[in-house]
């Protein structure tokens, strides 16, 4: 009997192993392909590959939380109640964040040696808050909103730190724009994979996407602490300021006095320290390209926040022709995501050539698209505006990163990335607030979007084109 069992069991076991290998093969092949892509061109040795994986985990967790919140504050109640709930969500989450955002950048600026811990703390904070929301997500109770505030602030804090970390992990063979493209694409792919997973978990119950997010954020905390120690190094760095002593009237330097007389004056050491601090390079010490690029990107980020909230309600009340509200929202979301991915890919192919012209072009294209959409309001132009906004935001941000790498002194470059990201997050908040306050009229909404884009064109495009004609300045080193 044992011989028969052995004879029959052997082929069965071998067949089972063959089936198992066949089922694992696509997953293993995909995992190896992803790992090969993220580690290419020295990214594995520098630690950039680990940051790409971390950002993918972060994006997947945020998508799971978004699905859980959307099902509670948006889709599960009538339209009027949904608008009130989202307005409350904005008031409780966005308004405090608008006050906290200016603090996040400078605070993290003062803690350059704790960037890995800061990102891990942001992940663990979201674990705790996601668990807190599991009980309230089914009922939509008010306790849901303070927890959502914490999740949002932690997510934005991670984004600010991540922007400051990328330059510390840059391989010699990869430009900053290409590195940011890889990080962004990793996040977009993870978001696309997490969306159907979150929808499937929601079928099990409204709290299940949050349980999934807890697991994902725990993995993110582990990956944060596994980043290279170079992330926590602040060697050669200083804090960037948005103004500088370059624009103050210059005084004729006094002749050097003997050391005895200079040191004998009370408080002279403190005064010299303050003068040296004021003399540190700021963003304006390298010309106006970066400042105009920030203005243009702020307008594009406002457009993104505006479309996120305005179209969410508009398409629920007035869906695209012949389509359901959910399908209409899905089409716009896919168009925006595809545009973002396409813009990221185009930015990587441009290889940092002509960043000022690129920003001017995408901002003007976004303005033209919204103007045409306001004049000829149709479903096609709504989808087109979402796609152009995605492309413009991706290309504009990558070009801004290229300008910061090119024009900002290395000593303050990491700080400049953190502060610029904070400003862009604030612009998204402002755009979202405008979107939730407007009446649900498509023509009016596109006209308002065109208005603040026109303001961005008026303040930034001429300066960008002038800077492009003059060429890049020579950054001063601290």
Tab-separated table of C-alpha atoms in Angstrom:
chain	number	residue	atom	x	y	z
A	1	UNK	CA	0.000	0.000	0.000
A	2	UNK	CA	2.878	2.362	0.809
A	3	UNK	CA	4.419	1.683	-2.574
A	4	UNK	CA	1.124	2.464	-4.319
A	5	UNK	CA	0.728	5.687	-2.296
A	6	UNK	CA	4.272	6.690	-3.166
A	7	UNK	CA	3.799	5.864	-6.817
A	8	UNK	CA	0.550	7.781	-7.068
A	9	UNK	CA	1.621	10.652	-4.827
A	10	UNK	CA	4.841	11.408	-6.667
A	11	UNK	CA	3.272	12.547	-9.949
A	12	UNK	CA	0.531	14.392	-8.062
A	13	UNK	CA	3.055	16.282	-6.021
A	14	UNK	CA	5.106	17.052	-9.108
A	15	UNK	CA	1.965	18.189	-10.912
A	16	UNK	CA	1.000	20.398	-7.970
A	17	UNK	CA	4.443	21.973	-7.922
A	18	UNK	CA	4.230	22.576	-11.665
A	19	UNK	CA	0.857	24.275	-11.310
A	20	UNK	CA	2.205	26.365	-8.430
A	21	UNK	CA	5.214	27.443	-10.478
A	22	UNK	CA	2.943	28.299	-13.408
A	23	UNK	CA	0.736	30.439	-11.180
A	24	UNK	CA	3.689	32.177	-9.535
A	25	UNK	CA	5.559	32.772	-12.780
A	26	UNK	CA	3.661	35.915	-13.912
A	27	UNK	CA	3.918	37.483	-10.449
A	28	UNK	CA	7.598	36.585	-10.115
A	29	UNK	CA	8.338	37.867	-13.609
A	30	UNK	CA	6.541	41.146	-12.924
A	31	UNK	CA	8.302	41.574	-9.575
A	32	UNK	CA	11.706	40.973	-11.156
A	33	UNK	CA	10.898	43.419	-13.955
A	34	UNK	CA	9.840	46.100	-11.493
A	35	UNK	CA	12.894	45.535	-9.322
A	36	UNK	CA	15.167	45.700	-12.388
A	37	UNK	CA	13.554	48.976	-13.512
A	38	UNK	CA	13.751	50.629	-10.088
A	39	UNK	CA	17.387	49.570	-9.586
A	40	UNK	CA	18.605	50.646	-13.040
A	41	UNK	CA	21.365	53.245	-13.609
A	42	UNK	CA	22.730	53.059	-10.093
A	43	UNK	CA	19.408	53.615	-8.286
A	44	UNK	CA	19.852	50.388	-6.359
A	45	UNK	CA	23.276	51.356	-5.046
A	46	UNK	CA	22.318	54.922	-4.092
A	47	UNK	CA	19.104	53.922	-2.297
A	48	UNK	CA	16.763	55.665	-4.748
A	49	UNK	CA	15.133	52.313	-5.545
A	50	UNK	CA	14.085	51.948	-1.901
A	51	UNK	CA	12.553	55.427	-1.982
A	52	UNK	CA	10.597	54.503	-5.111
A	53	UNK	CA	9.228	51.439	-3.337
A	54	UNK	CA	8.400	53.514	-0.267
A	55	UNK	CA	6.516	56.090	-2.343
A	56	UNK	CA	4.592	53.314	-4.094
A	57	UNK	CA	3.513	51.948	-0.708
A	58	UNK	CA	2.562	55.465	0.452
A	59	UNK	CA	0.433	56.040	-2.664
A	60	UNK	CA	-1.308	52.684	-2.342
A	61	UNK	CA	-2.191	53.346	1.297
A	62	UNK	CA	-3.536	56.807	0.507
A	63	UNK	CA	-5.733	55.338	-2.235
A	64	UNK	CA	-7.225	52.786	0.184
A	65	UNK	CA	-8.023	55.554	2.687
A	66	UNK	CA	-9.536	57.671	-0.092
A	67	UNK	CA	-11.822	54.824	-1.147
A	68	UNK	CA	-13.001	54.328	2.432
A	69	UNK	CA	-13.698	58.049	2.940
A	70	UNK	CA	-15.345	58.522	-0.464
A	71	UNK	CA	-17.790	55.712	0.217
A	72	UNK	CA	-18.754	57.387	3.503
A	73	UNK	CA	-18.819	61.128	2.855
A	74	UNK	CA	-19.729	61.105	-0.834
A	75	UNK	CA	-21.392	58.064	-2.391
A	76	UNK	CA	-23.445	56.692	0.492
A	77	UNK	CA	-25.782	59.692	0.964
A	78	UNK	CA	-27.963	61.958	-1.240
A	79	UNK	CA	-26.242	64.737	-3.158
A	80	UNK	CA	-27.251	67.596	-0.868
A	81	UNK	CA	-26.071	65.751	2.217
A	82	UNK	CA	-22.903	64.675	0.409
A	83	UNK	CA	-22.032	68.262	-0.404
A	84	UNK	CA	-22.565	69.253	3.205
A	85	UNK	CA	-20.402	66.390	4.414
A	86	UNK	CA	-17.598	67.186	2.005
A	87	UNK	CA	-17.839	70.864	2.944
A	88	UNK	CA	-17.483	69.805	6.572
A	89	UNK	CA	-14.600	67.547	5.606
A	90	UNK	CA	-12.878	70.488	3.901
A	91	UNK	CA	-13.550	72.826	6.805
A	92	UNK	CA	-12.148	70.391	9.363
A	93	UNK	CA	-9.247	69.035	7.311
A	94	UNK	CA	-8.209	71.693	4.835
A	95	UNK	CA	-8.549	74.799	6.994
A	96	UNK	CA	-6.347	73.517	9.834
A	97	UNK	CA	-3.896	72.159	7.313
A	98	UNK	CA	-3.746	75.595	5.690
A	99	UNK	CA	-2.489	76.846	9.043
A	100	UNK	CA	-0.188	73.891	9.668
A	101	UNK	CA	1.387	73.661	6.195
A	102	UNK	CA	3.622	76.749	6.595
A	103	UNK	CA	4.941	75.174	9.799
A	104	UNK	CA	5.679	71.707	8.389
A	105	UNK	CA	8.431	72.783	5.991
A	106	UNK	CA	10.401	74.965	8.444
A	107	UNK	CA	9.919	72.402	11.230
A	108	UNK	CA	11.312	69.572	9.135
A	109	UNK	CA	13.997	71.984	7.944
A	110	UNK	CA	15.261	72.167	11.518
A	111	UNK	CA	15.316	68.374	11.849
A	112	UNK	CA	17.519	67.282	8.941
A	113	UNK	CA	18.909	64.359	10.931
A	114	UNK	CA	15.487	62.775	11.476
A	115	UNK	CA	14.055	62.430	7.975
A	116	UNK	CA	13.746	58.654	8.073
A	117	UNK	CA	12.123	58.830	11.485
A	118	UNK	CA	9.796	61.606	10.264
A	119	UNK	CA	8.575	59.498	7.334
A	120	UNK	CA	8.195	56.433	9.547
A	121	UNK	CA	6.257	58.512	12.091
A	122	UNK	CA	3.955	59.764	9.323
A	123	UNK	CA	3.253	56.154	8.326
A	124	UNK	CA	2.653	54.959	11.898
A	125	UNK	CA	0.409	57.950	12.591
A	126	UNK	CA	-1.774	56.921	9.674
A	127	UNK	CA	-1.888	53.362	10.988
A	128	UNK	CA	-3.337	54.573	14.294
A	129	UNK	CA	-5.758	57.010	12.649
A	130	UNK	CA	-6.945	54.466	10.095
A	131	UNK	CA	-7.772	52.088	12.942
A	132	UNK	CA	-9.598	54.944	14.669
A	133	UNK	CA	-11.694	55.564	11.553
A	134	UNK	CA	-12.792	51.943	11.147
A	135	UNK	CA	-15.577	52.350	13.688
A	136	UNK	CA	-16.832	55.680	12.327
A	137	UNK	CA	-16.571	55.015	8.612
A	138	UNK	CA	-19.781	52.979	8.546
A	139	UNK	CA	-21.863	55.594	10.378
A	140	UNK	CA	-20.196	58.780	9.131
A	141	UNK	CA	-19.941	60.158	12.667
A	142	UNK	CA	-18.196	63.422	13.417
A	143	UNK	CA	-15.242	61.617	14.979
A	144	UNK	CA	-14.322	60.572	11.442
A	145	UNK	CA	-13.249	64.097	10.476
A	146	UNK	CA	-10.533	64.820	13.069
A	147	UNK	CA	-8.979	61.462	12.203
A	148	UNK	CA	-9.159	62.366	8.507
A	149	UNK	CA	-7.395	65.637	9.343
A	150	UNK	CA	-4.549	63.721	10.925
A	151	UNK	CA	-4.270	61.364	7.961
A	152	UNK	CA	-4.138	64.290	5.547
A	153	UNK	CA	-1.534	66.227	7.531
A	154	UNK	CA	0.627	63.116	7.920
A	155	UNK	CA	0.380	62.447	4.186
A	156	UNK	CA	1.381	66.004	3.285
A	157	UNK	CA	4.227	65.958	5.810
A	158	UNK	CA	5.525	62.798	4.161
A	159	UNK	CA	5.342	64.545	0.765
A	160	UNK	CA	7.404	67.475	1.989
A	161	UNK	CA	10.072	65.206	3.493
A	162	UNK	CA	10.156	62.999	0.406
A	163	UNK	CA	10.843	66.035	-1.805
A	164	UNK	CA	13.811	66.901	0.412
A	165	UNK	CA	15.102	63.313	0.429
A	166	UNK	CA	15.309	62.693	-3.339
A	167	UNK	CA	18.436	64.863	-3.871
A	168	UNK	CA	20.240	62.976	-1.095
A	169	UNK	CA	19.755	59.644	-2.952
A	170	UNK	CA	20.488	60.834	-6.471
A	171	UNK	CA	22.763	58.445	-8.420
A	172	UNK	CA	25.532	60.049	-10.522
A	173	UNK	CA	24.024	58.790	-13.785
A	174	UNK	CA	20.451	60.021	-13.176
A	175	UNK	CA	19.258	63.622	-13.298
A	176	UNK	CA	16.927	64.925	-10.628
A	177	UNK	CA	14.050	65.209	-13.091
A	178	UNK	CA	14.448	61.580	-14.138
A	179	UNK	CA	14.675	60.471	-10.512
A	180	UNK	CA	11.485	62.327	-9.628
A	181	UNK	CA	9.835	60.814	-12.706
A	182	UNK	CA	10.658	57.333	-11.463
A	183	UNK	CA	9.302	58.103	-8.010
A	184	UNK	CA	6.104	59.588	-9.452
A	185	UNK	CA	5.547	56.721	-11.870
A	186	UNK	CA	5.995	54.243	-9.047
A	187	UNK	CA	3.299	56.052	-7.080
A	188	UNK	CA	0.933	56.158	-10.067
A	189	UNK	CA	1.330	52.441	-10.750
A	190	UNK	CA	0.716	51.614	-7.101
A	191	UNK	CA	-2.376	53.837	-7.056
A	192	UNK	CA	-3.753	52.078	-10.118
A	193	UNK	CA	-3.219	48.670	-8.492
A	194	UNK	CA	-4.641	49.745	-5.131
A	195	UNK	CA	-7.898	51.153	-6.588
A	196	UNK	CA	-9.447	47.800	-7.602
A	197	UNK	CA	-8.059	46.204	-4.438
A	198	UNK	CA	-9.781	48.869	-2.334
A	199	UNK	CA	-13.019	48.428	-4.253
A	200	UNK	CA	-12.868	44.689	-3.627
A	201	UNK	CA	-12.164	45.179	0.081
A	202	UNK	CA	-15.097	47.588	0.302
A	203	UNK	CA	-17.397	44.788	-0.813
A	204	UNK	CA	-16.483	42.979	2.397
A	205	UNK	CA	-17.426	46.010	4.489
A	206	UNK	CA	-16.782	49.772	4.699
A	207	UNK	CA	-13.941	49.329	7.222
A	208	UNK	CA	-11.972	46.759	5.232
A	209	UNK	CA	-10.130	49.270	2.984
A	210	UNK	CA	-8.888	50.912	6.192
A	211	UNK	CA	-7.650	47.594	7.541
A	212	UNK	CA	-5.784	47.131	4.256
A	213	UNK	CA	-4.352	50.641	4.587
A	214	UNK	CA	-3.048	49.792	8.077
A	215	UNK	CA	-1.080	46.854	6.697
A	216	UNK	CA	0.282	48.973	3.854
A	217	UNK	CA	1.328	51.834	6.155
A	218	UNK	CA	3.071	49.411	8.520
A	219	UNK	CA	5.115	48.222	5.552
A	220	UNK	CA	5.809	51.866	4.735
A	221	UNK	CA	7.141	52.521	8.240
A	222	UNK	CA	9.535	49.593	7.868
A	223	UNK	CA	10.696	50.805	4.435
A	224	UNK	CA	11.210	54.324	5.793
A	225	UNK	CA	13.691	53.149	8.389
A	226	UNK	CA	15.443	50.911	5.832
A	227	UNK	CA	16.444	53.898	3.698
A	228	UNK	CA	20.190	54.655	3.580
A	229	UNK	CA	21.736	56.730	6.352
A	230	UNK	CA	22.545	59.427	3.768
A	231	UNK	CA	18.897	60.506	4.052
A	232	UNK	CA	19.599	61.801	7.564
A	233	UNK	CA	22.832	63.521	6.619
A	234	UNK	CA	22.734	67.309	6.467
A	235	UNK	CA	26.380	67.739	5.512
A	236	UNK	CA	26.842	70.887	3.451
A	237	UNK	CA	23.188	71.923	3.743
A	238	UNK	CA	21.721	75.238	4.852
A	239	UNK	CA	18.177	76.554	5.036
A	240	UNK	CA	16.787	78.314	2.004
A	241	UNK	CA	14.899	81.580	2.333
A	242	UNK	CA	12.481	83.137	-0.136
A	243	UNK	CA	14.290	86.497	0.233
A	244	UNK	CA	17.921	87.332	0.474
A	245	UNK	CA	20.323	90.093	1.271
A	246	UNK	CA	20.809	90.581	-2.469
A	247	UNK	CA	17.841	92.933	-2.538
A	248	UNK	CA	18.880	94.993	0.450
A	249	UNK	CA	20.899	98.166	-0.131
A	250	UNK	CA	24.612	97.432	-0.096
A	251	UNK	CA	26.742	99.282	2.356
A	252	UNK	CA	30.369	100.158	1.932
A	253	UNK	CA	32.338	97.679	3.989
A	254	UNK	CA	34.164	99.128	6.935
A	255	UNK	CA	37.922	98.668	7.172
A	256	UNK	CA	39.029	95.705	9.247
A	257	UNK	CA	39.745	96.743	12.797
A	258	UNK	CA	42.294	95.086	15.024
A	259	UNK	CA	40.973	91.888	16.556
A	260	UNK	CA	41.214	93.307	20.085
A	261	UNK	CA	38.822	96.163	19.348
A	262	UNK	CA	36.357	93.996	17.391
A	263	UNK	CA	36.064	91.347	20.033
A	264	UNK	CA	35.946	93.693	22.947
A	265	UNK	CA	32.620	95.215	21.908
A	266	UNK	CA	29.726	93.510	23.712
A	267	UNK	CA	27.417	91.508	21.481
A	268	UNK	CA	29.702	91.746	18.431
A	269	UNK	CA	29.836	87.957	17.999
A	270	UNK	CA	26.052	87.729	17.970
A	271	UNK	CA	25.794	90.565	15.460
A	272	UNK	CA	28.309	88.881	13.164
A	273	UNK	CA	26.368	85.620	13.437
A	274	UNK	CA	23.146	87.410	12.482
A	275	UNK	CA	24.861	89.059	9.498
A	276	UNK	CA	26.198	85.698	8.317
A	277	UNK	CA	22.730	84.159	8.689
A	278	UNK	CA	21.189	86.939	6.594
A	279	UNK	CA	23.891	86.452	3.963
A	280	UNK	CA	22.984	82.812	3.359
A	281	UNK	CA	21.787	82.253	-0.168
A	282	UNK	CA	18.061	82.343	-0.827
A	283	UNK	CA	16.018	81.475	-3.880
A	284	UNK	CA	16.306	84.994	-5.275
A	285	UNK	CA	20.081	84.915	-5.278
A	286	UNK	CA	20.000	82.746	-8.418
A	287	UNK	CA	17.608	84.835	-10.496
A	288	UNK	CA	13.863	84.764	-10.916
A	289	UNK	CA	13.434	81.532	-12.873
A	290	UNK	CA	12.663	79.471	-9.769
A	291	UNK	CA	10.263	82.063	-8.362
A	292	UNK	CA	8.322	82.371	-11.624
A	293	UNK	CA	8.277	78.578	-11.918
A	294	UNK	CA	6.807	78.392	-8.411
A	295	UNK	CA	4.100	80.893	-9.381
A	296	UNK	CA	3.203	78.897	-12.490
A	297	UNK	CA	3.174	75.576	-10.637
A	298	UNK	CA	1.020	77.075	-7.887
A	299	UNK	CA	-1.595	77.980	-10.518
A	300	UNK	CA	-1.442	74.450	-11.956
A	301	UNK	CA	-1.736	72.887	-8.505
A	302	UNK	CA	-4.736	75.136	-7.777
A	303	UNK	CA	-6.317	73.798	-10.968
A	304	UNK	CA	-5.774	70.230	-9.755
A	305	UNK	CA	-7.388	70.872	-6.369
A	306	UNK	CA	-10.235	72.796	-7.972
A	307	UNK	CA	-11.071	70.068	-10.503
A	308	UNK	CA	-10.889	67.353	-7.843
A	309	UNK	CA	-13.755	68.786	-5.799
A	310	UNK	CA	-15.715	70.791	-8.340
A	311	UNK	CA	-16.017	67.975	-10.898
A	312	UNK	CA	-16.763	65.413	-8.188
A	313	UNK	CA	-19.996	67.241	-7.337
A	314	UNK	CA	-20.760	68.570	-10.794
A	315	UNK	CA	-20.664	65.130	-12.401
A	316	UNK	CA	-22.728	63.610	-9.636
A	317	UNK	CA	-25.529	66.102	-10.280
A	318	UNK	CA	-24.920	66.565	-14.029
A	319	UNK	CA	-23.151	63.434	-15.320
A	320	UNK	CA	-21.635	63.177	-18.783
A	321	UNK	CA	-24.043	62.550	-21.630
A	322	UNK	CA	-25.776	59.182	-21.284
A	323	UNK	CA	-23.495	57.990	-18.486
A	324	UNK	CA	-24.033	57.307	-14.817
A	325	UNK	CA	-22.459	59.616	-12.216
A	326	UNK	CA	-20.020	56.939	-11.072
A	327	UNK	CA	-18.927	56.164	-14.628
A	328	UNK	CA	-18.581	59.875	-15.411
A	329	UNK	CA	-16.338	60.374	-12.387
A	330	UNK	CA	-14.360	57.293	-13.374
A	331	UNK	CA	-13.749	58.629	-16.879
A	332	UNK	CA	-12.486	61.963	-15.556
A	333	UNK	CA	-10.272	60.242	-12.970
A	334	UNK	CA	-8.786	57.936	-15.611
A	335	UNK	CA	-8.162	60.904	-17.933
A	336	UNK	CA	-6.393	62.827	-15.145
A	337	UNK	CA	-4.308	59.809	-14.111
A	338	UNK	CA	-3.373	58.966	-17.705
A	339	UNK	CA	-2.434	62.603	-18.305
A	340	UNK	CA	-0.250	62.620	-15.201
A	341	UNK	CA	1.523	59.437	-16.297
A	342	UNK	CA	1.966	60.776	-19.838
A	343	UNK	CA	3.347	64.073	-18.534
A	344	UNK	CA	5.788	62.223	-16.292
A	345	UNK	CA	6.992	60.107	-19.227
A	346	UNK	CA	7.377	63.150	-21.487
A	347	UNK	CA	9.300	64.983	-18.766
A	348	UNK	CA	11.767	62.113	-18.494
A	349	UNK	CA	12.297	62.156	-22.268
A	350	UNK	CA	12.905	65.914	-22.349
A	351	UNK	CA	15.978	65.470	-20.098
A	352	UNK	CA	15.666	68.909	-18.441
A	353	UNK	CA	15.878	70.815	-21.738
A	354	UNK	CA	14.244	74.242	-21.691
A	355	UNK	CA	12.397	73.979	-18.343
A	356	UNK	CA	11.269	77.635	-18.422
A	357	UNK	CA	9.721	77.224	-21.868
A	358	UNK	CA	8.135	73.935	-20.838
A	359	UNK	CA	6.428	75.509	-17.816
A	360	UNK	CA	5.249	78.484	-19.883
A	361	UNK	CA	3.901	76.134	-22.556
A	362	UNK	CA	1.946	73.829	-20.240
A	363	UNK	CA	0.479	76.725	-18.256
A	364	UNK	CA	-0.652	78.447	-21.451
A	365	UNK	CA	-2.070	75.161	-22.789
A	366	UNK	CA	-4.031	74.612	-19.571
A	367	UNK	CA	-5.425	78.158	-19.803
A	368	UNK	CA	-6.415	77.711	-23.459
A	369	UNK	CA	-8.133	74.391	-22.686
A	370	UNK	CA	-10.205	75.822	-19.832
A	371	UNK	CA	-11.193	78.871	-21.915
A	372	UNK	CA	-12.374	76.663	-24.780
A	373	UNK	CA	-14.149	74.372	-22.314
A	374	UNK	CA	-15.997	77.346	-20.805
A	375	UNK	CA	-17.020	78.588	-24.256
A	376	UNK	CA	-17.920	75.178	-25.742
A	377	UNK	CA	-18.985	73.237	-22.690
A	378	UNK	CA	-19.349	69.541	-23.589
A	379	UNK	CA	-18.482	66.187	-22.044
A	380	UNK	CA	-15.483	65.894	-24.354
A	381	UNK	CA	-13.958	69.134	-23.109
A	382	UNK	CA	-14.492	68.154	-19.462
A	383	UNK	CA	-12.459	64.990	-20.008
A	384	UNK	CA	-9.921	66.983	-22.046
A	385	UNK	CA	-9.472	69.544	-19.241
A	386	UNK	CA	-8.802	66.730	-16.755
A	387	UNK	CA	-6.217	65.133	-19.068
A	388	UNK	CA	-4.459	68.432	-19.858
A	389	UNK	CA	-4.410	69.310	-16.145
A	390	UNK	CA	-2.692	65.987	-15.406
A	391	UNK	CA	-0.100	66.461	-18.142
A	392	UNK	CA	0.536	70.094	-17.197
A	393	UNK	CA	0.945	69.392	-13.493
A	394	UNK	CA	3.418	66.567	-14.104
A	395	UNK	CA	5.512	68.476	-16.656
A	396	UNK	CA	5.387	71.701	-14.648
A	397	UNK	CA	6.564	70.012	-11.449
A	398	UNK	CA	9.394	68.184	-13.174
A	399	UNK	CA	10.548	71.386	-14.842
A	400	UNK	CA	10.451	73.172	-11.479
A	401	UNK	CA	12.610	70.420	-9.996
A	402	UNK	CA	15.023	70.846	-12.893
A	403	UNK	CA	15.283	74.587	-12.273
A	404	UNK	CA	15.898	74.099	-8.565
A	405	UNK	CA	18.645	71.607	-9.311
A	406	UNK	CA	20.170	73.929	-11.905
A	407	UNK	CA	19.874	77.347	-10.260
A	408	UNK	CA	19.718	76.858	-6.495
A	409	UNK	CA	23.048	76.493	-4.658
A	410	UNK	CA	23.694	72.974	-3.433
A	411	UNK	CA	23.913	74.155	0.160
A	412	UNK	CA	20.211	75.101	0.217
A	413	UNK	CA	18.858	72.837	-2.528
A	414	UNK	CA	17.346	70.222	-0.229
A	415	UNK	CA	15.625	72.900	1.818
A	416	UNK	CA	14.330	74.572	-1.352
A	417	UNK	CA	12.652	71.339	-2.428
A	418	UNK	CA	10.895	71.014	0.922
A	419	UNK	CA	9.672	74.609	0.939
A	420	UNK	CA	8.492	74.554	-2.676
A	421	UNK	CA	6.499	71.378	-2.022
A	422	UNK	CA	4.840	73.031	0.988
A	423	UNK	CA	3.816	76.008	-1.158
A	424	UNK	CA	2.366	73.726	-3.834
A	425	UNK	CA	0.377	71.783	-1.246
A	426	UNK	CA	-1.074	75.059	-0.012
A	427	UNK	CA	-2.082	75.964	-3.562
A	428	UNK	CA	-3.927	72.659	-3.914
A	429	UNK	CA	-5.819	73.430	-0.706
A	430	UNK	CA	-6.816	76.851	-2.048
A	431	UNK	CA	-8.029	75.367	-5.326
A	432	UNK	CA	-10.064	72.724	-3.521
A	433	UNK	CA	-11.715	75.372	-1.346
A	434	UNK	CA	-12.745	77.348	-4.439
A	435	UNK	CA	-14.157	74.188	-6.009
A	436	UNK	CA	-16.369	73.331	-3.058
A	437	UNK	CA	-17.758	76.870	-2.713
A	438	UNK	CA	-18.797	77.413	-6.341
A	439	UNK	CA	-22.341	76.717	-7.615
A	440	UNK	CA	-22.563	73.542	-9.671
A	441	UNK	CA	-22.481	75.210	-13.073
A	442	UNK	CA	-19.996	73.789	-15.540
A	443	UNK	CA	-19.492	76.944	-17.585
A	444	UNK	CA	-19.002	79.026	-14.434
A	445	UNK	CA	-16.524	76.522	-13.045
A	446	UNK	CA	-14.383	76.445	-16.175
A	447	UNK	CA	-14.471	80.257	-16.309
A	448	UNK	CA	-13.226	80.500	-12.720
A	449	UNK	CA	-10.470	77.974	-13.469
A	450	UNK	CA	-9.484	80.022	-16.510
A	451	UNK	CA	-9.388	83.166	-14.345
A	452	UNK	CA	-6.791	81.925	-11.847
A	453	UNK	CA	-4.786	80.277	-14.628
A	454	UNK	CA	-4.786	83.624	-16.459
A	455	UNK	CA	-3.426	85.216	-13.291
A	456	UNK	CA	-0.649	82.625	-13.280
A	457	UNK	CA	0.129	83.329	-16.939
A	458	UNK	CA	0.217	87.081	-16.306
A	459	UNK	CA	2.610	86.782	-13.351
A	460	UNK	CA	4.915	83.994	-14.545
A	461	UNK	CA	5.091	83.413	-18.299
A	462	UNK	CA	6.832	86.618	-19.326
A	463	UNK	CA	9.457	86.226	-16.618
A	464	UNK	CA	10.035	82.582	-17.555
A	465	UNK	CA	10.526	83.357	-21.237
A	466	UNK	CA	12.840	86.273	-20.412
A	467	UNK	CA	14.912	84.027	-18.159
A	468	UNK	CA	15.038	81.363	-20.878
A	469	UNK	CA	16.440	83.898	-23.376
A	470	UNK	CA	19.072	85.113	-20.926
A	471	UNK	CA	20.200	81.613	-19.993
A	472	UNK	CA	20.743	80.041	-16.588
A	473	UNK	CA	22.486	82.076	-13.894
A	474	UNK	CA	25.578	80.907	-12.091
A	475	UNK	CA	24.399	79.876	-8.618
A	476	UNK	CA	26.307	81.320	-5.740
A	477	UNK	CA	27.612	78.950	-3.135
A	478	UNK	CA	27.261	79.697	0.542
